[in-house]
CSV table of C-alpha atoms in Angstrom, one decimal:
chain,number,residue,atom,x,y,z
S,156,MET,CA,0.1,-0.2,-0.3
S,157,THR,CA,1.4,3.3,-1.1
S,158,THR,CA,1.1,5.7,1.4
S,159,THR,CA,1.6,9.8,1.1
S,160,THR,CA,4.6,11.6,3.2
S,161,PRO,CA,2.5,14.8,4.3
S,162,GLU,CA,3.8,18.2,4.0
S,163,ALA,CA,6.1,19.3,6.5
S,164,PRO,CA,4.3,23.2,7.4
S,165,THR,CA,6.9,26.4,6.8
S,166,ALA,CA,6.6,29.7,8.7
S,167,LEU,CA,6.0,31.6,6.1
S,168,PRO,CA,3.8,30.7,2.4
S,169,PRO,CA,6.2,29.0,-0.2
S,170,ILE,CA,5.4,31.5,-2.6
S,171,LYS,CA,8.4,33.3,-4.5
S,172,ARG,CA,7.0,36.6,-5.5
S,173,ARG,CA,9.8,37.7,-8.2
S,174,ASN,CA,7.9,39.5,-10.6
S,175,ALA,CA,7.0,41.9,-8.0
S,176,GLU,CA,10.6,41.9,-6.8
S,177,LEU,CA,11.1,43.1,-10.9
S,178,ALA,CA,9.1,46.0,-10.3
S,179,LEU,CA,9.9,47.6,-7.4
S,180,VAL,CA,13.4,46.6,-8.5
S,181,ALA,CA,12.8,48.7,-11.8
S,182,VAL,CA,11.3,51.4,-9.6
S,183,ALA,CA,14.5,52.4,-7.3
S,184,VAL,CA,16.3,51.9,-10.8
S,185,ALA,CA,14.1,54.6,-12.7
S,186,ILE,CA,13.6,57.0,-9.1
S,187,THR,CA,18.3,56.5,-9.3
S,188,MET,CA,18.5,57.7,-12.8
S,189,ALA,CA,16.3,59.9,-12.4
S,190,GLY,CA,17.9,62.5,-9.0
S,191,ILE,CA,20.5,62.2,-11.8
S,192,ALA,CA,18.6,64.2,-14.6
S,193,ILE,CA,16.8,65.9,-11.9
S,194,ALA,CA,20.6,66.8,-10.5
S,195,GLY,CA,22.0,68.0,-13.8
S,196,LEU,CA,19.0,70.5,-14.7
S,197,ASN,CA,19.5,71.9,-11.2
S,198,LEU,CA,23.3,72.6,-12.0
S,199,ASN,CA,23.5,73.0,-15.4
S,200,GLY,CA,20.4,73.0,-16.9
S,201,ARG,CA,20.8,69.9,-19.2
S,202,VAL,CA,20.8,66.3,-18.3
S,203,PRO,CA,23.6,64.5,-17.4
S,204,ALA,CA,25.4,61.7,-20.1
S,205,ALA,CA,25.9,60.2,-16.9
S,206,MET,CA,22.1,59.7,-15.8
S,207,TRP,CA,23.0,56.5,-18.8
S,208,THR,CA,26.5,55.7,-18.1
S,209,VAL,CA,26.0,55.5,-14.4
S,210,GLY,CA,22.4,54.6,-13.6
S,211,MET,CA,22.2,52.3,-17.2
S,212,THR,CA,25.4,50.9,-15.2
S,213,PHE,CA,23.3,50.5,-12.5
S,214,GLY,CA,20.7,49.2,-13.5
S,215,ALA,CA,22.6,45.9,-14.6
S,216,LEU,CA,24.0,45.8,-11.6
S,217,SER,CA,20.0,45.6,-10.1
S,218,LEU,CA,18.7,43.1,-13.0
S,219,ALA,CA,21.5,41.3,-12.5
S,220,ALA,CA,20.8,40.8,-9.1
S,221,HIS,CA,17.1,40.1,-9.5
S,222,VAL,CA,17.6,37.5,-12.1
S,223,ALA,CA,20.9,35.0,-10.0
S,224,MET,CA,17.5,35.4,-7.3
S,225,ARG,CA,15.5,33.8,-9.3
S,226,PHE,CA,17.7,30.9,-9.2
S,227,PHE,CA,20.0,30.6,-5.9
S,228,ALA,CA,16.9,32.3,-3.4
S,229,PRO,CA,14.1,31.4,-4.7
S,230,TYR,CA,12.0,31.7,-2.8
S,231,ALA,CA,13.6,35.0,-0.7
S,232,ASP,CA,11.3,38.2,0.6
S,233,PRO,CA,10.8,40.3,-2.2
S,234,LEU,CA,11.0,43.2,-0.4
S,235,ILE,CA,14.9,43.3,1.2
S,236,LEU,CA,15.8,43.7,-2.2
S,237,PRO,CA,14.0,46.2,-4.1
S,238,CYS,CA,14.6,47.8,-0.6
S,239,THR,CA,18.2,47.5,-0.5
S,240,LEU,CA,18.8,48.5,-4.1
S,241,PHE,CA,17.2,52.0,-3.6
S,242,LEU,CA,19.1,53.3,-0.8
S,243,ASN,CA,21.5,52.2,-2.9
S,244,GLY,CA,20.5,53.9,-6.0
S,245,ILE,CA,19.2,57.0,-3.7
S,246,GLY,CA,23.3,56.8,-2.6
S,247,VAL,CA,24.8,56.5,-5.6
S,248,ALA,CA,22.8,59.9,-7.1
S,249,MET,CA,23.4,62.2,-4.1
S,250,ILE,CA,27.0,61.3,-4.5
S,251,TRP,CA,27.1,61.9,-7.8
S,252,ARG,CA,25.5,65.7,-7.4
S,253,LEU,CA,27.9,66.5,-4.8
S,254,ASP,CA,30.9,65.5,-6.8
S,255,ALA,CA,29.4,67.6,-9.6
S,256,ILE,CA,29.5,70.5,-8.7
S,257,GLY,CA,33.0,70.4,-7.7
S,258,ALA,CA,34.3,68.7,-11.6
S,259,GLU,CA,35.3,71.4,-14.2
S,260,ASP,CA,33.7,69.3,-16.1
S,261,ILE,CA,29.3,68.6,-15.5
S,262,GLU,CA,29.6,65.3,-17.9
S,263,ARG,CA,32.9,64.0,-16.5
S,264,ALA,CA,31.4,63.7,-13.0
S,265,GLY,CA,30.4,60.6,-11.9
S,266,ALA,CA,30.0,58.6,-9.0
S,267,GLY,CA,32.5,56.1,-10.3
S,268,MET,CA,33.5,54.0,-6.8
S,269,GLN,CA,30.8,53.7,-4.7
S,270,VAL,CA,29.2,52.2,-7.8
S,271,VAL,CA,32.0,49.4,-8.1
S,272,TRP,CA,32.5,48.9,-4.7
S,273,SER,CA,28.0,48.4,-4.8
S,274,ALA,CA,29.1,45.9,-7.6
S,275,VAL,CA,32.0,44.1,-5.0
S,276,GLY,CA,28.7,43.8,-2.4
S,277,LEU,CA,26.2,42.5,-4.7
S,278,VAL,CA,29.6,39.7,-5.4
S,279,LEU,CA,29.7,38.9,-1.8
S,280,CYS,CA,25.7,39.0,-1.0
S,281,PHE,CA,26.1,36.6,-4.1
S,282,LEU,CA,28.3,34.6,-3.0
S,283,ILE,CA,27.7,34.1,0.3
S,284,ILE,CA,23.0,33.1,-0.6
S,285,ILE,CA,25.3,30.6,-3.2
S,286,PHE,CA,27.7,29.0,-1.0
S,287,LEU,CA,26.5,29.6,2.5
S,288,LYS,CA,23.6,26.9,2.4
S,289,ASP,CA,22.7,26.5,5.9
S,290,PRO,CA,24.1,29.5,7.9
S,291,ARG,CA,23.9,27.6,11.1
S,292,VAL,CA,27.0,25.9,10.3
S,293,LEU,CA,27.9,29.0,11.4
S,294,GLN,CA,27.9,28.2,15.3
S,295,ARG,CA,30.5,25.2,14.7
S,296,TYR,CA,33.0,28.9,15.0
S,297,THR,CA,31.9,30.1,17.8
S,298,TYR,CA,35.2,31.5,20.0
S,299,ILE,CA,36.3,31.9,15.8
S,300,THR,CA,34.3,33.9,15.3
S,301,GLY,CA,34.7,36.3,18.5
S,302,LEU,CA,38.4,35.9,18.2
S,303,VAL,CA,38.0,37.7,15.0
S,304,ALA,CA,35.6,40.2,16.1
S,305,ILE,CA,38.6,41.4,18.3
S,306,VAL,CA,41.2,41.6,16.5
S,307,LEU,CA,39.2,43.3,14.2
S,308,LEU,CA,38.6,45.9,16.3
S,309,MET,CA,41.8,46.3,17.8
S,310,LEU,CA,43.8,46.7,14.3
S,311,PRO,CA,43.2,50.7,14.6
S,312,ALA,CA,45.2,50.8,18.0
S,313,ILE,CA,48.3,49.3,16.3
S,314,PRO,CA,51.2,52.1,15.5
S,315,GLY,CA,51.5,52.6,12.0
S,316,LEU,CA,48.9,51.1,11.1
S,317,GLY,CA,45.8,52.6,12.1
S,318,ARG,CA,44.9,56.5,10.8
S,319,GLU,CA,42.9,58.4,12.7
S,320,VAL,CA,40.2,60.4,11.2
S,321,TYR,CA,38.3,63.1,12.2
S,322,GLY,CA,39.0,62.2,15.7
S,323,ALA,CA,38.5,58.9,16.3
S,324,ARG,CA,41.2,56.1,14.9
S,325,LEU,CA,38.5,54.2,13.5
S,326,TRP,CA,40.2,53.1,10.0
S,327,ILE,CA,43.4,50.7,8.6
S,328,GLY,CA,45.8,51.7,5.5
S,329,ILE,CA,48.5,50.0,4.1
S,330,GLY,CA,50.1,52.7,1.3
S,331,PRO,CA,46.9,54.0,-0.7
S,332,PHE,CA,44.6,51.2,0.4
S,333,THR,CA,42.4,52.3,3.4
S,334,LEU,CA,39.6,49.6,5.6
S,335,GLN,CA,37.7,50.4,8.0
S,336,PRO,CA,37.9,46.9,10.1
S,337,SER,CA,34.9,47.8,12.8
S,338,GLU,CA,32.3,46.9,9.8
S,339,PHE,CA,33.1,44.0,9.2
S,340,ALA,CA,34.0,43.3,13.0
S,341,LYS,CA,30.0,43.7,13.7
S,342,ILE,CA,29.9,40.7,11.4
S,343,ALA,CA,31.5,38.1,13.3
S,344,LEU,CA,30.0,39.8,16.7
S,345,VAL,CA,26.7,38.9,15.1
S,346,ILE,CA,27.7,35.6,14.7
S,347,PHE,CA,30.3,34.9,18.4
S,348,LEU,CA,26.8,36.7,19.8
S,349,ALA,CA,23.7,34.2,17.9
S,350,SER,CA,26.0,30.9,18.7
S,351,TYR,CA,27.6,31.4,22.5
S,352,LEU,CA,23.9,32.7,23.8
S,353,MET,CA,22.2,29.8,22.0
S,354,ASN,CA,24.5,27.5,23.8
S,355,LYS,CA,24.0,29.2,27.6
S,356,ARG,CA,20.6,30.9,26.9
S,357,GLN,CA,18.8,28.1,28.8
S,358,VAL,CA,21.5,29.2,31.9
S,359,LEU,CA,21.5,33.1,31.6
S,360,SER,CA,17.2,32.8,31.3
S,361,ILE,CA,16.5,30.9,34.0
S,362,VAL,CA,19.0,31.1,36.8
S,363,GLY,CA,18.7,33.6,39.1
S,364,LYS,CA,18.0,35.6,42.5
S,365,PRO,CA,14.2,37.4,42.7
S,366,ILE,CA,14.7,41.0,43.8
S,367,LYS,CA,11.1,41.6,45.6
S,368,ILE,CA,9.3,44.4,47.4
S,369,GLY,CA,6.8,43.2,49.8
S,370,ARG,CA,4.6,40.0,47.9
S,371,PHE,CA,6.2,42.0,44.4
S,372,LYS,CA,8.6,41.3,41.9
S,373,LEU,CA,10.8,42.9,40.5
S,374,MET,CA,12.7,40.9,38.2
S,375,ASP,CA,15.3,38.5,38.7
S,376,LEU,CA,18.4,39.2,39.0
S,377,PRO,CA,21.4,36.6,37.8
S,378,ARG,CA,23.9,34.8,39.8
S,379,ALA,CA,27.0,37.1,39.4
S,380,ARG,CA,29.1,34.0,38.1
S,381,ASP,CA,26.6,34.2,34.7
S,382,LEU,CA,27.5,37.9,34.6
S,383,ALA,CA,30.6,37.3,32.9
S,384,PRO,CA,29.3,37.2,28.9
S,385,ILE,CA,28.0,41.1,29.9
S,386,LEU,CA,31.5,42.5,31.9
S,387,VAL,CA,32.5,41.5,28.8
S,388,GLY,CA,31.3,43.1,26.5
S,389,TRP,CA,30.8,46.2,29.0
S,390,ILE,CA,34.9,47.1,28.8
S,391,ALA,CA,34.4,46.5,25.7
S,392,ALA,CA,32.9,48.4,24.5
S,393,ILE,CA,34.2,51.8,26.9
S,394,GLY,CA,37.6,50.0,26.2
S,395,MET,CA,36.9,51.7,22.1
S,396,LEU,CA,35.5,54.9,23.7
S,397,VAL,CA,38.5,56.2,25.5
S,398,LEU,CA,41.4,53.9,23.4
S,399,LEU,CA,39.7,54.8,19.6
S,400,ARG,CA,37.6,57.8,20.4
S,401,ASP,CA,35.0,55.8,18.7
S,402,LEU,CA,31.1,56.5,20.4
S,403,GLY,CA,29.3,55.2,17.2
S,404,THR,CA,30.6,52.1,17.4
S,405,SER,CA,30.4,51.0,20.9
S,406,LEU,CA,27.2,51.9,21.2
S,407,LEU,CA,26.1,50.2,18.5
S,408,LEU,CA,27.8,47.9,19.4
S,409,PHE,CA,26.8,47.5,22.8
S,410,GLY,CA,23.2,47.3,22.0
S,411,THR,CA,23.0,44.8,19.6
S,412,PHE,CA,24.4,42.7,22.2
S,413,LEU,CA,21.9,44.2,24.8
S,414,ALA,CA,19.1,43.2,22.9
S,415,MET,CA,20.2,40.0,21.0
S,416,LEU,CA,20.7,38.7,25.5
S,417,TYR,CA,17.6,40.0,26.1
S,418,VAL,CA,16.2,38.0,22.7
S,419,ALA,CA,17.6,34.8,23.8
S,420,THR,CA,16.8,34.3,27.6
S,421,GLN,CA,14.0,37.3,27.1
S,422,ARG,CA,14.2,38.7,30.5
S,423,SER,CA,14.7,42.4,31.3
S,424,SER,CA,16.9,41.9,34.4
S,425,TRP,CA,20.3,41.7,31.8
S,426,VAL,CA,19.0,44.5,29.7
S,427,VAL,CA,18.8,47.2,33.5
S,428,ILE,CA,21.9,45.8,34.2
S,429,GLY,CA,23.6,46.6,30.6
S,430,LEU,CA,22.3,50.6,30.3
S,431,GLY,CA,23.6,50.7,34.3
S,432,LEU,CA,26.5,49.4,33.5
S,433,PHE,CA,27.7,50.6,30.4
S,434,LEU,CA,26.0,55.0,32.2
S,435,ALA,CA,28.2,53.8,34.6
S,436,GLY,CA,31.4,53.7,33.1
S,437,ALA,CA,30.6,56.5,29.9
S,438,THR,CA,30.3,59.4,32.7
S,439,VAL,CA,33.8,57.7,33.9
S,440,ALA,CA,35.4,58.5,31.5
S,441,TYR,CA,33.8,61.7,30.7
S,442,PHE,CA,35.6,62.7,33.9
S,443,LEU,CA,39.0,60.8,33.0
S,444,PHE,CA,39.3,61.7,29.0
S,445,TRP,CA,39.7,65.0,27.4
S,446,HIS,CA,38.0,63.5,24.1
S,447,VAL,CA,34.1,62.7,25.9
S,448,ARG,CA,34.1,66.1,27.1
S,449,ALA,CA,34.9,67.4,24.1
S,450,ARG,CA,32.0,66.1,22.4
S,451,VAL,CA,29.0,66.0,25.8
S,452,ASN,CA,30.3,69.6,25.1
S,453,ILE,CA,29.3,69.9,21.8
S,454,TRP,CA,26.5,68.1,21.6
S,455,GLN,CA,25.2,70.4,24.9
S,456,ASN,CA,26.3,73.7,23.2
S,457,ALA,CA,26.3,73.5,19.8
S,458,PHE,CA,25.5,76.7,19.1
S,459,ASP,CA,28.3,78.4,21.8
S,460,GLN,CA,29.9,80.5,19.7
S,461,GLU,CA,33.4,79.6,21.6
S,462,VAL,CA,32.1,76.2,20.9
S,463,TYR,CA,30.9,76.8,16.9
S,464,TYR,CA,34.3,78.5,16.3
S,465,GLU,CA,36.6,75.9,18.6
S,466,VAL,CA,39.4,73.6,16.8
S,467,GLY,CA,36.9,70.8,16.1
S,468,GLY,CA,33.5,72.3,17.7
S,469,SER,CA,30.5,72.1,16.6
S,470,GLN,CA,30.9,74.0,14.1
S,471,GLN,CA,30.1,70.4,11.0
S,472,LEU,CA,26.2,69.5,13.4
S,473,VAL,CA,25.3,73.4,12.8
S,474,GLN,CA,25.8,73.1,8.8
S,475,GLY,CA,24.4,69.8,8.7
S,476,LEU,CA,21.7,71.1,11.2
S,477,ILE,CA,21.4,74.2,9.3
S,478,GLY,CA,20.5,72.8,6.1
S,479,MET,CA,18.0,70.3,6.7
S,480,GLY,CA,16.3,73.2,8.2
S,481,TYR,CA,16.9,75.8,4.6
S,482,GLY,CA,15.5,71.9,3.0
S,483,GLY,CA,12.3,72.0,4.7
S,484,VAL,CA,9.1,70.4,3.9
S,485,PHE,CA,9.9,70.0,0.0
S,486,GLY,CA,13.7,70.4,0.0
S,487,THR,CA,15.7,72.4,-2.6
S,488,GLY,CA,15.7,69.2,-5.7
S,489,LEU,CA,19.0,67.5,-6.2
S,490,GLY,CA,21.2,70.3,-7.5
S,491,GLY,CA,19.3,72.7,-6.1
S,492,GLY,CA,20.5,73.1,-2.3
S,493,GLN,CA,24.1,74.4,-1.0
S,494,ALA,CA,25.1,70.3,0.8
S,495,HIS,CA,28.4,70.5,-0.8
S,496,ASN,CA,28.9,72.7,2.0
S,497,ILE,CA,28.4,70.7,4.5
S,498,PHE,CA,30.7,69.0,6.1
S,499,ALA,CA,31.7,65.2,5.0
S,500,ALA,CA,28.4,65.6,2.7
S,501,ASP,CA,28.6,62.7,1.1
S,502,SER,CA,29.5,60.3,4.1
S,503,ASP,CA,28.7,61.1,7.7
S,504,PHE,CA,26.4,63.3,6.5
S,505,ILE,CA,24.1,62.7,4.2
S,506,LEU,CA,21.1,62.2,5.7
S,507,SER,CA,21.5,65.9,6.3
S,508,SER,CA,22.4,66.7,2.8
S,509,LEU,CA,19.3,64.5,1.6
S,510,GLY,CA,17.2,66.3,3.9
S,511,GLU,CA,18.3,69.9,2.4
S,512,GLU,CA,17.8,68.8,-1.1
S,513,LEU,CA,14.6,66.5,-0.8
S,514,GLY,CA,13.6,68.1,2.7
S,515,LEU,CA,11.7,66.2,5.5
S,516,THR,CA,9.2,64.8,2.9
S,517,GLY,CA,12.5,62.6,0.9
S,518,LEU,CA,13.8,62.2,3.9
S,519,LEU,CA,10.8,60.4,5.8
S,520,THR,CA,10.5,58.6,2.7
S,521,VAL,CA,14.7,57.3,2.5
S,522,LEU,CA,14.1,56.1,6.8
S,523,MET,CA,10.0,54.3,5.5
S,524,VAL,CA,12.7,52.6,4.3
S,525,LEU,CA,15.6,51.5,6.7
S,526,PHE,CA,12.7,50.7,8.7
S,527,LEU,CA,10.4,49.0,6.3
S,528,LEU,CA,14.5,47.0,5.6
S,529,VAL,CA,14.5,46.4,9.3
S,530,GLU,CA,11.1,45.0,9.8
S,531,ARG,CA,11.4,42.8,6.9
S,532,GLY,CA,14.9,41.1,9.2
S,533,MET,CA,12.0,41.1,12.4
S,534,ARG,CA,10.0,39.4,10.5
S,535,VAL,CA,12.8,36.7,9.3
S,536,ALA,CA,13.7,36.7,12.2
S,537,LEU,CA,10.6,34.9,13.6
S,538,ALA,CA,9.8,32.5,10.4
S,539,ALA,CA,13.6,31.2,10.2
S,540,THR,CA,14.1,27.6,11.7
S,541,GLY,CA,16.3,27.1,14.8
S,542,PRO,CA,17.5,29.5,17.0
S,543,PHE,CA,20.6,30.1,16.0
S,544,ASN,CA,19.4,31.1,12.5
S,545,LYS,CA,16.1,33.0,14.5
S,546,LEU,CA,19.3,35.3,16.8
S,547,LEU,CA,21.7,36.3,14.3
S,548,THR,CA,18.7,38.0,11.7
S,549,SER,CA,17.4,39.5,14.6
S,550,GLY,CA,21.3,40.1,15.9
S,551,ILE,CA,21.6,42.4,12.1
S,552,ALA,CA,18.0,43.7,12.2
S,553,PHE,CA,19.5,45.3,15.2
S,554,VAL,CA,23.1,46.7,13.4
S,555,LEU,CA,20.5,48.3,10.8
S,556,ALA,CA,18.1,50.0,13.8
S,557,TYR,CA,20.5,51.4,15.8
S,558,GLN,CA,23.4,52.1,12.9
S,559,VAL,CA,20.5,54.9,11.6
S,560,PHE,CA,19.4,55.5,14.9
S,561,ILE,CA,22.7,56.6,15.9
S,562,VAL,CA,23.6,58.6,13.1
S,563,LEU,CA,19.7,60.0,13.5
S,564,GLY,CA,20.1,60.9,16.8
S,565,GLY,CA,23.5,62.8,16.4
S,566,LEU,CA,22.5,64.9,13.6
S,567,THR,CA,19.5,65.8,15.4
S,568,ARG,CA,21.4,66.5,19.1
S,569,VAL,CA,19.5,63.9,19.8
S,570,ILE,CA,22.5,62.5,21.2
S,571,PRO,CA,26.1,63.6,20.7
S,572,LEU,CA,27.5,63.6,17.5
S,573,THR,CA,29.3,59.9,16.9
S,574,GLY,CA,30.6,60.1,13.3
S,575,SER,CA,29.0,56.8,11.5
S,576,THR,CA,27.7,55.2,8.5
S,577,THR,CA,24.1,55.4,7.1
S,578,PRO,CA,24.1,51.9,6.0
S,579,PHE,CA,24.0,51.7,1.5
S,580,MET,CA,24.1,55.5,1.4
S,581,ALA,CA,27.2,56.8,2.5
S,582,ALA,CA,30.3,57.0,0.4
S,583,GLY,CA,32.5,55.0,1.1
S,584,GLY,CA,33.5,50.8,0.3
S,585,SER,CA,33.6,49.3,4.3
S,586,ALA,CA,30.4,50.0,5.1
S,587,LEU,CA,29.1,48.9,1.6
S,588,MET,CA,30.1,45.7,1.5
S,589,ALA,CA,29.8,44.7,5.0
S,590,SER,CA,26.0,46.1,4.1
S,591,TRP,CA,25.7,43.8,1.5
S,592,ILE,CA,26.9,40.9,3.7
S,593,MET,CA,24.8,41.5,6.1
S,594,MET,CA,21.3,41.4,3.4
S,595,GLY,CA,23.1,38.0,2.1
S,596,VAL,CA,23.1,36.3,5.2
S,597,LEU,CA,18.9,38.1,5.6
S,598,LEU,CA,18.0,36.8,2.0
S,599,ARG,CA,19.6,33.1,2.7
S,600,ILE,CA,18.3,32.2,5.5
S,601,SER,CA,14.9,33.9,4.4
S,602,ASP,CA,14.4,31.1,1.9
S,603,ASN,CA,15.4,28.7,3.6
S,604,ALA,CA,12.9,29.4,6.1
S,605,ARG,CA,9.9,30.2,3.0
S,606,ARG,CA,11.1,27.5,0.8
S,607,PRO,CA,8.7,24.1,0.6
S,608,ALA,CA,10.2,21.1,2.4
S,609,PRO,CA,11.4,17.9,0.3
S,610,GLN,CA,9.6,16.1,-1.1
S,611,ALA,CA,9.6,11.9,-0.3
S,612,ILE,CA,9.5,10.4,-4.7
S,613,GLN,CA,9.0,6.7,-3.3
S,614,ASP,CA,8.5,4.8,0.1
S,615,GLU,CA,10.7,1.8,1.8
S,616,GLY,CA,9.6,2.8,5.1
S,617,ALA,CA,12.4,3.6,6.8
S,618,THR,CA,15.1,5.0,4.1
S,619,GLN,CA,14.0,7.5,1.6
S,620,VAL,CA,14.3,8.9,-1.6
S,621,ILE,CA,13.9,12.7,-1.8
S,622,ARG,CA,13.8,16.2,-4.1
S,623,ARG,CA,13.7,19.4,-3.3
């Protein structure tokens, strides 16, 4: 008698929706080309040749990415790739506009290197999709990835190798080549945390001493010997703040660590302890180190004339704020403003440049797409199979969310300015490649979560032949 093996349930319906992805990718490419065209019209009254050279090159890369998705990850979330290409394309258009204003011949201006880095990032993304069939293999290398993260973070501190840019020691340089290793360290750290917390989550979530007021329990306090992971994370974060003068990466990595710890244990006491330790360490660093006091002083007294005109003062921050205010609701249009006068207009302050030329409306659109990308990451985490994949995916989503918060919070004076980069948009190769690598992991796990279970093609008792 022949029996039918029931199909294993999947967390999300196995629907490909690649045609919807193609339509959205076409919209992202059209917006990129329109941005370059509008910038050219505002700058010299003509549609620049770059609309075709840069735009069509970016369009060809986007189409190749979509075709690769059809072959190698047909069940992946159909929104992740278009959202990423939209952000990457807006960044390319803005960088071209900023380069064009300083070029002797606008027709020779270009965002060539940013397009090249986009291509490299896409290749890395698809190498991960093709060869990393099951990301759970990464959990075998828990302590190796942890060691890699520490080495990458410490590389800029090596004399002769590290380079200081804008007051932070984040870069390493060999000859004409430079690299920001912390961008790749955050990926290794998320892999390490996902693997470590998967193994230790039961001990960290169950064992503890309840703290009560009368009959009411406030929270469960972990045992002293279980505090080691959070102490290591705290020491690393404060060490980066003090040694490398890098508040942004310090906040990003410690925030991601606390968020993943909470996801793994669902224990609020870890978050309370972590925030308390970080605030205590930052307060001590404020009184001991001048560069921490300088950052806080710029944050609190940005419009003070003495702070504004001093070396390394608040001039850059105020320029960005005025630029965003000058843009109003609808902006001046790409190429129609003075965004090129903003400090680091194409990198750390690219959101200020967009705020001036696209206005509040355009800036909110960009932020909505960024947070839609975070939401899709969380959705993939909910649907992912296995605790490691869930923690890894949620860690990537938290990294993106914290990075946007740190950049935007610094530019709007919600928190001290840190100098972090906006994902997919800021000029430079390190951040762009690291962001595309994280998207490769998201797309692979998303495809695995939606892919239908293997079907048995014959029933031979305990031994069966299956096909995917």
